Coordinates of C-alpha atoms and ligand atoms in Angstrom, one line a residue:
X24 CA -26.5 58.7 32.4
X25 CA -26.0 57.1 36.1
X26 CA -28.2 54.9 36.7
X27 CA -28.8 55.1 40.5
X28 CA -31.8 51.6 40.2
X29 CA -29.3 49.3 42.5
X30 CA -31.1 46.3 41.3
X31 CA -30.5 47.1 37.8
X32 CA -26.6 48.4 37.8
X33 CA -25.8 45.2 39.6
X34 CA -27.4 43.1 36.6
X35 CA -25.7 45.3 34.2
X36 CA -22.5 45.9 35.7
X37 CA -21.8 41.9 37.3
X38 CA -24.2 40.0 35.7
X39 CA -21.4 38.8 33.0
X40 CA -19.0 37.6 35.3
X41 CA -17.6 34.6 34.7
X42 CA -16.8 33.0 38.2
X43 CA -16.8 29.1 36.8
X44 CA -20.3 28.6 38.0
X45 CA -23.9 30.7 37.2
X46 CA -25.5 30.5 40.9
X47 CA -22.2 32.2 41.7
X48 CA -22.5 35.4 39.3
X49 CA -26.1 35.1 40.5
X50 CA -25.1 36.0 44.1
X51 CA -22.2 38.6 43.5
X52 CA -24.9 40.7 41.5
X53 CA -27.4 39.7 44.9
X54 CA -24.3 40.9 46.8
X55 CA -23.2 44.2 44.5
X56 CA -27.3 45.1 45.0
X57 CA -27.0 44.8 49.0
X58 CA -23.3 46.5 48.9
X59 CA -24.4 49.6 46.4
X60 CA -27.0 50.1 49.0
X61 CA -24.9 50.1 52.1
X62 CA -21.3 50.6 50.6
X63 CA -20.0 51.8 54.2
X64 CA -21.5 48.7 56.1
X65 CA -19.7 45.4 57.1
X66 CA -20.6 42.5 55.3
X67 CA -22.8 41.4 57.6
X68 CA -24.3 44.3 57.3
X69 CA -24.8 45.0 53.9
X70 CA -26.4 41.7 53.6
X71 CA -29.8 41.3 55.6
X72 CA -29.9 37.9 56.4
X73 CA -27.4 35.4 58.1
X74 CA -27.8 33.0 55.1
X75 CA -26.9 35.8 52.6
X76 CA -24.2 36.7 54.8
X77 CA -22.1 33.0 55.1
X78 CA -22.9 32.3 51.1
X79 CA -21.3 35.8 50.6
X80 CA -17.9 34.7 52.8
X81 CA -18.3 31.3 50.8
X82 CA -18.2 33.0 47.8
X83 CA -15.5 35.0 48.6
X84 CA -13.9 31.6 48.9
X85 CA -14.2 30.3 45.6
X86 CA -10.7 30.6 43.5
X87 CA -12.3 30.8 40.4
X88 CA -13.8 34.3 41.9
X89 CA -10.6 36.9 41.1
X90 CA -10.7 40.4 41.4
X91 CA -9.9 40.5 37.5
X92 CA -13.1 39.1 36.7
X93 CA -15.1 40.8 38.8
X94 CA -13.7 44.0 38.0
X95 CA -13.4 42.6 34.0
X96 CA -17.5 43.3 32.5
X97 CA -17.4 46.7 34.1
X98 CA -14.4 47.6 32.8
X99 CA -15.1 45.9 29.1
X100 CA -18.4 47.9 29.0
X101 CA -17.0 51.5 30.0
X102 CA -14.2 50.7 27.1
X103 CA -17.2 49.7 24.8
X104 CA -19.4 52.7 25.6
X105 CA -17.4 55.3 23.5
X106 CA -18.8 56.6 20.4
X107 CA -16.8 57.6 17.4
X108 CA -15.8 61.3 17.5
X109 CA -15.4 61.0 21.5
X110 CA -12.0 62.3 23.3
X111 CA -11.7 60.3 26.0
X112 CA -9.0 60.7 29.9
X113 CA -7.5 57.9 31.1
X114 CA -6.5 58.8 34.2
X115 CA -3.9 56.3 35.3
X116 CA -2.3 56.2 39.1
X117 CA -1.6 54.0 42.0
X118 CA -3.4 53.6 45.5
X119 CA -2.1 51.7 48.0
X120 CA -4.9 49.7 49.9
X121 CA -3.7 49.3 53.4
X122 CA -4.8 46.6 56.3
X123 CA -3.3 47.8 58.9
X124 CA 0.4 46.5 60.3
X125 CA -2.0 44.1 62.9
X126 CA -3.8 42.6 60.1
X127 CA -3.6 38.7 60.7
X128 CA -4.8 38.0 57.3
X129 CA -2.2 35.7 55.1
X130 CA -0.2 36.3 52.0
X131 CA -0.4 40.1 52.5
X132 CA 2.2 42.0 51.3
X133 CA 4.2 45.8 52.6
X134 CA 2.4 48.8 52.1
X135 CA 3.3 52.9 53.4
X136 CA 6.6 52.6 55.2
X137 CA 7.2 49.3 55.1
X138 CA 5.0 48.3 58.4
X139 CA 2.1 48.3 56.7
X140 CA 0.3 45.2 55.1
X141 CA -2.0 45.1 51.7
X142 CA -1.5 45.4 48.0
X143 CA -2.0 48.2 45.2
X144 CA -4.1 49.2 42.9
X145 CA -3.4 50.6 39.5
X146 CA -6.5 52.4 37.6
X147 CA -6.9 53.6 34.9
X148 CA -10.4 56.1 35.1
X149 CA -12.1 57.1 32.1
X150 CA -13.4 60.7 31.6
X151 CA -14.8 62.6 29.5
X152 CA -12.6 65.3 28.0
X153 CA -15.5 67.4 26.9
X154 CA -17.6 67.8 30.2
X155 CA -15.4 65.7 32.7
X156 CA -18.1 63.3 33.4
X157 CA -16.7 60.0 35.1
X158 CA -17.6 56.9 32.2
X159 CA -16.2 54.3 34.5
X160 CA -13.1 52.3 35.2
X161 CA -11.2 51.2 32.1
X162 CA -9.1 48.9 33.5
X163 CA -7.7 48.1 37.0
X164 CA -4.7 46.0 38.4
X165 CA -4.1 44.6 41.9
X166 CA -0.3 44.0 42.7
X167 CA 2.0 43.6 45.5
X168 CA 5.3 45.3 46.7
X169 CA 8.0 42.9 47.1
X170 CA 9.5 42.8 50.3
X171 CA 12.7 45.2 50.3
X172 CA 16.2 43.2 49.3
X173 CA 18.8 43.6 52.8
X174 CA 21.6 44.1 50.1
X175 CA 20.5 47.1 47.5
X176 CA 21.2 46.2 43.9
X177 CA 23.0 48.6 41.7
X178 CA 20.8 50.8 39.4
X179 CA 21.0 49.8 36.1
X180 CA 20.2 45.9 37.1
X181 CA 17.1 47.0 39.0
X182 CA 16.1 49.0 35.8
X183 CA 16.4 46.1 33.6
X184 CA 14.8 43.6 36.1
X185 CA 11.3 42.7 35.1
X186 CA 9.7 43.0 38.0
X187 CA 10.2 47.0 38.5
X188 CA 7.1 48.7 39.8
X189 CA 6.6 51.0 36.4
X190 CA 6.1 48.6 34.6
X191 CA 2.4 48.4 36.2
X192 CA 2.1 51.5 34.0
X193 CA 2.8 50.0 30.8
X194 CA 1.0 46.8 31.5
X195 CA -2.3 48.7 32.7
X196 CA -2.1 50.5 29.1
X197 CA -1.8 46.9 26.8
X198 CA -4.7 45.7 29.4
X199 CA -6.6 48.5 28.4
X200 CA -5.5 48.5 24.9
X201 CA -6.7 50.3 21.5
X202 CA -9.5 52.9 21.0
X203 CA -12.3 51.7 19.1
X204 CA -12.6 53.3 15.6
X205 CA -12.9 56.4 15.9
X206 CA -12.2 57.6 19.2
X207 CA -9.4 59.1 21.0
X208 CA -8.0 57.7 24.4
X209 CA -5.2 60.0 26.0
X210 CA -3.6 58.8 28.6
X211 CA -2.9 61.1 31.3
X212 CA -0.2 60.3 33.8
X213 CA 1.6 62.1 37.1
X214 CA 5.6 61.4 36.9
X215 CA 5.7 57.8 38.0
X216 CA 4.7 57.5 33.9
X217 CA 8.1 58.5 32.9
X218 CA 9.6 55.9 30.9
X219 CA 10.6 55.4 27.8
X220 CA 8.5 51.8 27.8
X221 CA 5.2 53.5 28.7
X222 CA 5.8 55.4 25.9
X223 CA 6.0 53.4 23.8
X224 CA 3.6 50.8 24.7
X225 CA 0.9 54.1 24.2
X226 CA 2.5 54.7 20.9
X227 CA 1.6 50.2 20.0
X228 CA -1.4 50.8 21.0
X229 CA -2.0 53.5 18.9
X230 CA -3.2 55.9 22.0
X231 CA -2.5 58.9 22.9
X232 CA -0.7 60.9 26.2
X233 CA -0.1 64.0 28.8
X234 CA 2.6 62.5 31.0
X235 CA 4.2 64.6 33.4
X236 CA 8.1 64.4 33.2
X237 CA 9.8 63.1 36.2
X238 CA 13.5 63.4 35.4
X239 CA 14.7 67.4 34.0
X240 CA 18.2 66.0 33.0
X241 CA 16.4 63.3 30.1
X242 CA 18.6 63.2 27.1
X243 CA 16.5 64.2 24.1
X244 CA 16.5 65.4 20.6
X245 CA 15.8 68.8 18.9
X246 CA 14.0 68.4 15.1
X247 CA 17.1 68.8 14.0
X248 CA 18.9 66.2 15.6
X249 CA 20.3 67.9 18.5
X250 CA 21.5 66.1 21.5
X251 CA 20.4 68.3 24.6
X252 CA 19.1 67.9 28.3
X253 CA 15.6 68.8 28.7
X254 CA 16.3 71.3 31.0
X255 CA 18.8 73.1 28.8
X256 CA 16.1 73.1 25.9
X257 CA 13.2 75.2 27.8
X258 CA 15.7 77.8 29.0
X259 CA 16.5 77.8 26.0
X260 CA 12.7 78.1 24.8
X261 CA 10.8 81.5 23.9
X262 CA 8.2 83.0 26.0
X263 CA 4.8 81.9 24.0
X264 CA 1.7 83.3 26.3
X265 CA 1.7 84.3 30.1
X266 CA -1.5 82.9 32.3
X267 CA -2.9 82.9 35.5
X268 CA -3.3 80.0 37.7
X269 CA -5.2 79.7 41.0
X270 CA -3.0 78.1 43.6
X271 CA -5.1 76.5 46.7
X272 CA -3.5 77.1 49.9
X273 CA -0.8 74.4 51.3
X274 CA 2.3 74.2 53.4
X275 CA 0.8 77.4 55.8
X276 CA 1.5 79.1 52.2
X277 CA -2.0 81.0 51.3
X278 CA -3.7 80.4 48.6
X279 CA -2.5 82.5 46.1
X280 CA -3.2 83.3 41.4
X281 CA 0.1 82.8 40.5
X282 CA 1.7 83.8 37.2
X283 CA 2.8 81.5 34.9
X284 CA 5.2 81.5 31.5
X285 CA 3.9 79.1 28.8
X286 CA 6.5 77.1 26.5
X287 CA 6.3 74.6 24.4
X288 CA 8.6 72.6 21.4
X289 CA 8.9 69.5 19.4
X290 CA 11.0 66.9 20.4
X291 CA 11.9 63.2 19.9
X292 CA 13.1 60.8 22.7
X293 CA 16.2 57.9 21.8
X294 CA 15.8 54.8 22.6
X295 CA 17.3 54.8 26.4
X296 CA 21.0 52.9 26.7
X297 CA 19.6 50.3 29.2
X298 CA 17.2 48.2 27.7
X299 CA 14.0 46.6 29.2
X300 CA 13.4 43.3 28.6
X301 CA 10.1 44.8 26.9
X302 CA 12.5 47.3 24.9
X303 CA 14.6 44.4 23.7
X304 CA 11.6 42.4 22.2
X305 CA 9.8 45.9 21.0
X306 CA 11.9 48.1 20.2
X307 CA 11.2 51.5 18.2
X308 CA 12.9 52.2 14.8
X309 CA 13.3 55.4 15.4
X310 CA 13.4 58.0 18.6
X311 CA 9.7 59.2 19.5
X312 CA 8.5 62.0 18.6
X313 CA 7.0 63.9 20.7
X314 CA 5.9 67.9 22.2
X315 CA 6.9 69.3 25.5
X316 CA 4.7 71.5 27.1
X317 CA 5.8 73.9 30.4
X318 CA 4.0 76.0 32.4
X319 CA 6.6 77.5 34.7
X320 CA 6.2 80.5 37.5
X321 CA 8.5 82.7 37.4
X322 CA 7.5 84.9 40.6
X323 CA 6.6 82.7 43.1
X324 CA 6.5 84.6 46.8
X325 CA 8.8 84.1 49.7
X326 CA 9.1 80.4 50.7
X327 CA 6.5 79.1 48.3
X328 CA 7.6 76.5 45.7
X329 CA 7.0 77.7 42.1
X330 CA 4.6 76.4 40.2
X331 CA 6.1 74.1 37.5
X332 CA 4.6 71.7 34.9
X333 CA 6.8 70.0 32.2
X334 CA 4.3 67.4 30.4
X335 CA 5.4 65.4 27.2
X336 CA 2.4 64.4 24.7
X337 CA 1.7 63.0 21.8
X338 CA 0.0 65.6 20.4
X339 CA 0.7 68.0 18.0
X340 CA 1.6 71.6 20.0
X341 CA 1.7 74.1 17.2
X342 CA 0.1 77.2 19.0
X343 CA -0.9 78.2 22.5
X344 CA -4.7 76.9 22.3
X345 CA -3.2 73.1 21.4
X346 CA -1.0 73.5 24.5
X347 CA -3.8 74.9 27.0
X348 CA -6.1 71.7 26.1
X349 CA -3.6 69.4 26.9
X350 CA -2.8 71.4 29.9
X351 CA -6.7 71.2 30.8
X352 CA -6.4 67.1 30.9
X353 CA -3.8 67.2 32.8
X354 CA -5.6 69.2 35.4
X355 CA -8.3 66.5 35.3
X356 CA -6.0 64.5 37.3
X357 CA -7.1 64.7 41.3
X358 CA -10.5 62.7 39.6
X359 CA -8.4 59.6 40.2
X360 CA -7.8 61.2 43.8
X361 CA -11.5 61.3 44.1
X362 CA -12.2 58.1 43.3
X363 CA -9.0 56.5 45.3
X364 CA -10.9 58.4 48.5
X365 CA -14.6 56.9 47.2
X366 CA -12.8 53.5 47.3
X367 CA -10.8 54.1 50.7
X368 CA -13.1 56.3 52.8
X369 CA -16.7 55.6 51.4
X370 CA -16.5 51.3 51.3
X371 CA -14.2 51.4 54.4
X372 CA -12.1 48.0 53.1
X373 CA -9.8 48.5 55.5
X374 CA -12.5 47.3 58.0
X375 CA -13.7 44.5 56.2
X376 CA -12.5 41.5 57.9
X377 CA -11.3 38.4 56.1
X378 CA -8.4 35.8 56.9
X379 CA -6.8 35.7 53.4
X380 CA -4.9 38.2 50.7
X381 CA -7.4 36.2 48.6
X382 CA -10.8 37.5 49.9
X383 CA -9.8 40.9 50.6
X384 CA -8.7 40.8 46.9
X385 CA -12.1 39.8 46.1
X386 CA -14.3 42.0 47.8
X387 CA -11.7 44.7 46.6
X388 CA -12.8 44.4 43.4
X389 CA -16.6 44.8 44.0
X390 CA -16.0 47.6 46.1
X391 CA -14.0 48.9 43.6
X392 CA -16.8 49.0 40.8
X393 CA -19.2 50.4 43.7
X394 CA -16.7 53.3 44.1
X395 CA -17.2 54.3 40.8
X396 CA -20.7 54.3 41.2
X397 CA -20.0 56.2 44.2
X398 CA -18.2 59.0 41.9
X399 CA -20.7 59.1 39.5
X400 CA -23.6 59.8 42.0
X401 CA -21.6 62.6 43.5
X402 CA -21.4 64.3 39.8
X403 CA -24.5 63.6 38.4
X404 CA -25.4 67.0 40.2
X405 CA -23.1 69.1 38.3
X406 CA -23.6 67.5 35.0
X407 CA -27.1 68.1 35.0
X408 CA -28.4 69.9 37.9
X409 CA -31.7 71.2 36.3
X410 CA -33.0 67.5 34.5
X411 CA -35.7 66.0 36.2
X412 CA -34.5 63.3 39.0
X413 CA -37.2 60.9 37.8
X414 CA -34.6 60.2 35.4
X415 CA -31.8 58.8 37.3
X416 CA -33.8 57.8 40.2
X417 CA -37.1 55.9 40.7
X418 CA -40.3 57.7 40.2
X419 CA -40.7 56.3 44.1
X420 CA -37.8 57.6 45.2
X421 CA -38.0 61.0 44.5
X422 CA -41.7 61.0 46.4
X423 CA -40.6 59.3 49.0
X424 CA -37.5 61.7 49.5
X425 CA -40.0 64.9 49.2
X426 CA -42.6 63.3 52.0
X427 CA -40.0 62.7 54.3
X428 CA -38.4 66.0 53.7
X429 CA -41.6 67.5 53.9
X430 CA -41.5 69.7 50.8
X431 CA -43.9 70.1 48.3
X432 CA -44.9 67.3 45.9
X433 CA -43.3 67.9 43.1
X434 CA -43.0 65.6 40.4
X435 CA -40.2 67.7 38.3
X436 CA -38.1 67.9 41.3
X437 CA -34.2 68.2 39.7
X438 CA -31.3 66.1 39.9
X439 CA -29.8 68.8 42.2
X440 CA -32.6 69.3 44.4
X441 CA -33.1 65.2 44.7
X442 CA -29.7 64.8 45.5
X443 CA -29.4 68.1 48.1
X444 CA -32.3 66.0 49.6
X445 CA -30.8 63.1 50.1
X446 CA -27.7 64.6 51.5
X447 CA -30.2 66.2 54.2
X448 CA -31.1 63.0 55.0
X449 CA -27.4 62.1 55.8
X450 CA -26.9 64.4 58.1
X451 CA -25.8 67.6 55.4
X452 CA -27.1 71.1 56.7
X453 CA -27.2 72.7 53.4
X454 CA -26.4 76.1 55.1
X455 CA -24.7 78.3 52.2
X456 CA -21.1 77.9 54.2
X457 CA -21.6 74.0 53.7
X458 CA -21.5 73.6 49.8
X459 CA -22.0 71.3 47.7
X460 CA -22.6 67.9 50.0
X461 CA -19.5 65.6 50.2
X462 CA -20.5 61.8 49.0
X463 CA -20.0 60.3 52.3
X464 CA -23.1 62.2 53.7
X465 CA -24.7 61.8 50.0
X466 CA -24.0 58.1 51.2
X467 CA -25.4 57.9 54.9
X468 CA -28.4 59.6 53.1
X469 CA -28.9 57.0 50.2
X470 CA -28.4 54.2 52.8
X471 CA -31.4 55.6 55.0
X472 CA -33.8 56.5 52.2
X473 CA -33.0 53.2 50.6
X474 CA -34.5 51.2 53.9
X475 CA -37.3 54.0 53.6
X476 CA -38.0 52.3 50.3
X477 CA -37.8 49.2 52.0
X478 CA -40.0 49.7 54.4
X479 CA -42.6 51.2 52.2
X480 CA -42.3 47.9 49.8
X481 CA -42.7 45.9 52.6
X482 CA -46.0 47.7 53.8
X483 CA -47.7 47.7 50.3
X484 CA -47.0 44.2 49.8
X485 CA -48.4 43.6 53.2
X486 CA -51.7 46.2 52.7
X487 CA -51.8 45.8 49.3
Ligands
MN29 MN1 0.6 58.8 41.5

């Protein structure tokens, strides 16, 4: 359960963070209170008074303050929440966090086109495959793009170099590393995945994965030892179930239920020719084994692209009901996309201004945990619409929300209703033709009831 308390999330979520110094974990969980309050406000303005304000910009300052250990308790407690029996997403992908091409700020590095300047970030979200609640981050990594060569190298030396960008992907999986006893941790990843190292770093790690295939021409093997391209081998494949899908409208192409043909097979991927460094230390005995799942459509109309999903996974596909539940994880992918917004749109670090790569690297990181508080505000609606708000809010809260609303007093007010609430508060009509609120205006609305509860501390501590 979210717990939406800010003075108690910050405790929990930064109060283990070892920054070389206590009075400095004391004010990042003084600063995460102020920021989970205000995430789309300035620094100055998230924190109330001047002094706050310069000991947060010194703190940013320290260089025993990373973004890995800020980001480091959170993630070490969502890995640590699982239960045995649990089947947890990790839903791994890339962000670029952007400054702007005018950005003074030193030891910045390209970003978009080029032009830009900032640094990535590689995620890996955990969520619940049973109700596709959001648990947290699992692990995180900041990197930076190097600067383009002028001379391009040839291909196969800028696979083996060590310093390729997929390898984020493998590294983000030993950083996040095995499943407690007990529980399963799938790995789902879009096509920038595909690699034979990722693979088998899952595999080490004793994980599991939906991958979406990036290259149709991959050598692989049959059961029996055939040698065939894995394009050849689904033409080749029989028909197993035919589905509907609902495309959403894109590219002025309406949206439309298209049809789809489901396939799937065993297969085992060799060891590629061109060995990582990685490879060369780790190296598989034997080729992996794996299933291929594809969901192909096969009557797309004029000038639409077809519909076409080849995923590889570790597990078992022996009928169509195996194949649909891995299909269903991959589908939880645009949760990362959720969250990459949250972080982007709803903390606004592109407007936070600070000199050095260094500092926006640190208040990335708290941001970044806020975001994911962010997320989880925005579902706690759907995941429970109907349980009493008194139980992810405080009981003062919830009053306050219903005088200033004007309703009723009603102590059982839902999660749903609390939450609609507050999004009226930020500006959401809650007409029919709005739906459900968007968490920036859940945010603008949390930010004003928050200096309602405020003010209302401030009066009773005055009148008594
Ligand atoms: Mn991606």
């Amino acid at each position: 359960m979210v717990v939406l308390e800010t003075k108690e999330w910050a405790q929990v979520t930064f109060g283990e963070c070892k920054l070389g110094d206590q009075r400095r974990t004391k004010r990042l969980v003084k600063l995460a209170e102020q920021a989970a309050a205000r995430p789309d406000g300035s620094t100055p303005e998230q924190t109330e008074s001047w002094g706050d304000c310069k000991a947060a910009y010194r703190l940013f300052d320290q260089e025993d303050v990373t973004f890995d250990e800020i980001v480091r308790p959170h993630c070490e407690q969502t890995r640590g929440a699982c239960r045995p029996g649990d089947v947890k997403l990790l839903i791994n992908d890339t962000t670029e966090v952007d400054f702007g091409c005018s950005r003074r700020a030193t030891g910045l590095g390209p970003t978009g086109n080029g032009f830009g300047r900032g640094f990535f970030l590689h995620s890996a979200l955990m969520v619940d495959a049973g109700n596709g609640r959001v648990d947290g981050m699992a692990g995180q990594l900041l990197f930076y793009r190097k600067s383009k060569p002028k001379r391009r190298k040839a291909k196969n030396s800028q696979r083996r170099a060590a310093d390729r960008e997929s390898v984020v992907w493998g590294k983000l999986v030993d950083a996040v590393g095995p499943a407690p006893t007990g529980v399963k941790w799938v790995h789902v990843d879009d096509r920038g995945a595909d690699d034979f190292e990722v693979f088998c770093r899952i595999r080490a790690q004793d994980n599991s994965c939906v991958i979406r295939a990036a290259r149709l021409n991959r050598w692989l093997l049959t059961p029996d030892g055939q040698r065939v391209r894995l394009d050849e081998l689904l033409q080749a494949l029989p028909k197993r179930e035919t589905r509907t899908l609902e495309v959403p409208a894109k590219d002025k192409q309406p949206a439309r239920i298209a049809t789809l043909e489901l396939r799937y097979a065993e297969v085992q991927m060799p060891l590629p020719s061109v060995l990582t460094p990685w490879l060369r230390e780790h190296r598989p005995a034997k080729p992996l084994q794996l299933w291929v799942v594809e969901l192909r459509e096969t009557q797309p109309p004029a000038g639409a692209t077809p519909v076409r999903w080849v995923l590889y996974t570790m597990e078992p596909v022996t009928d169509a009901a195996a194949a649909q539940t891995v299909i269903g994880w991959y589908q939880c992918r645009p949760t990362i996309e959720d969250y990459h917004k949250a972080l982007k749109t709803g903390c606004h670090v592109k407007r936070r201004y600070y000199e050095t790569a260094e500092r926006l690297e640190r208040v990335t990181g708290l941001l970044s945990v806020v975001a994911v508080r962010l997320m989880q505000l925005k579902t706690a609606a759907r995941e429970t619409p109907d349980r009493p708000a008194v139980e992810v809010a405080p009981a003062q809260w919830v009053t306050l929300i219903q005088v200033v609303r004007k309703k009723p007093l009603n102590p059982r007010m839902t999660i749903r209703e609390f939450l609609r609430a507050v999004a009226g508060l930020g500006g959401h009509l809650g007409r029919k033709s709005d739906g459900e609120p968007g968490w920036i205006t859940l945010w603008r609305g949390f930010e004003k009831l928050m200096l309602l509860a405020r003010g209302a501390d401030a009066q009773r501590k005055r009148c008594g």
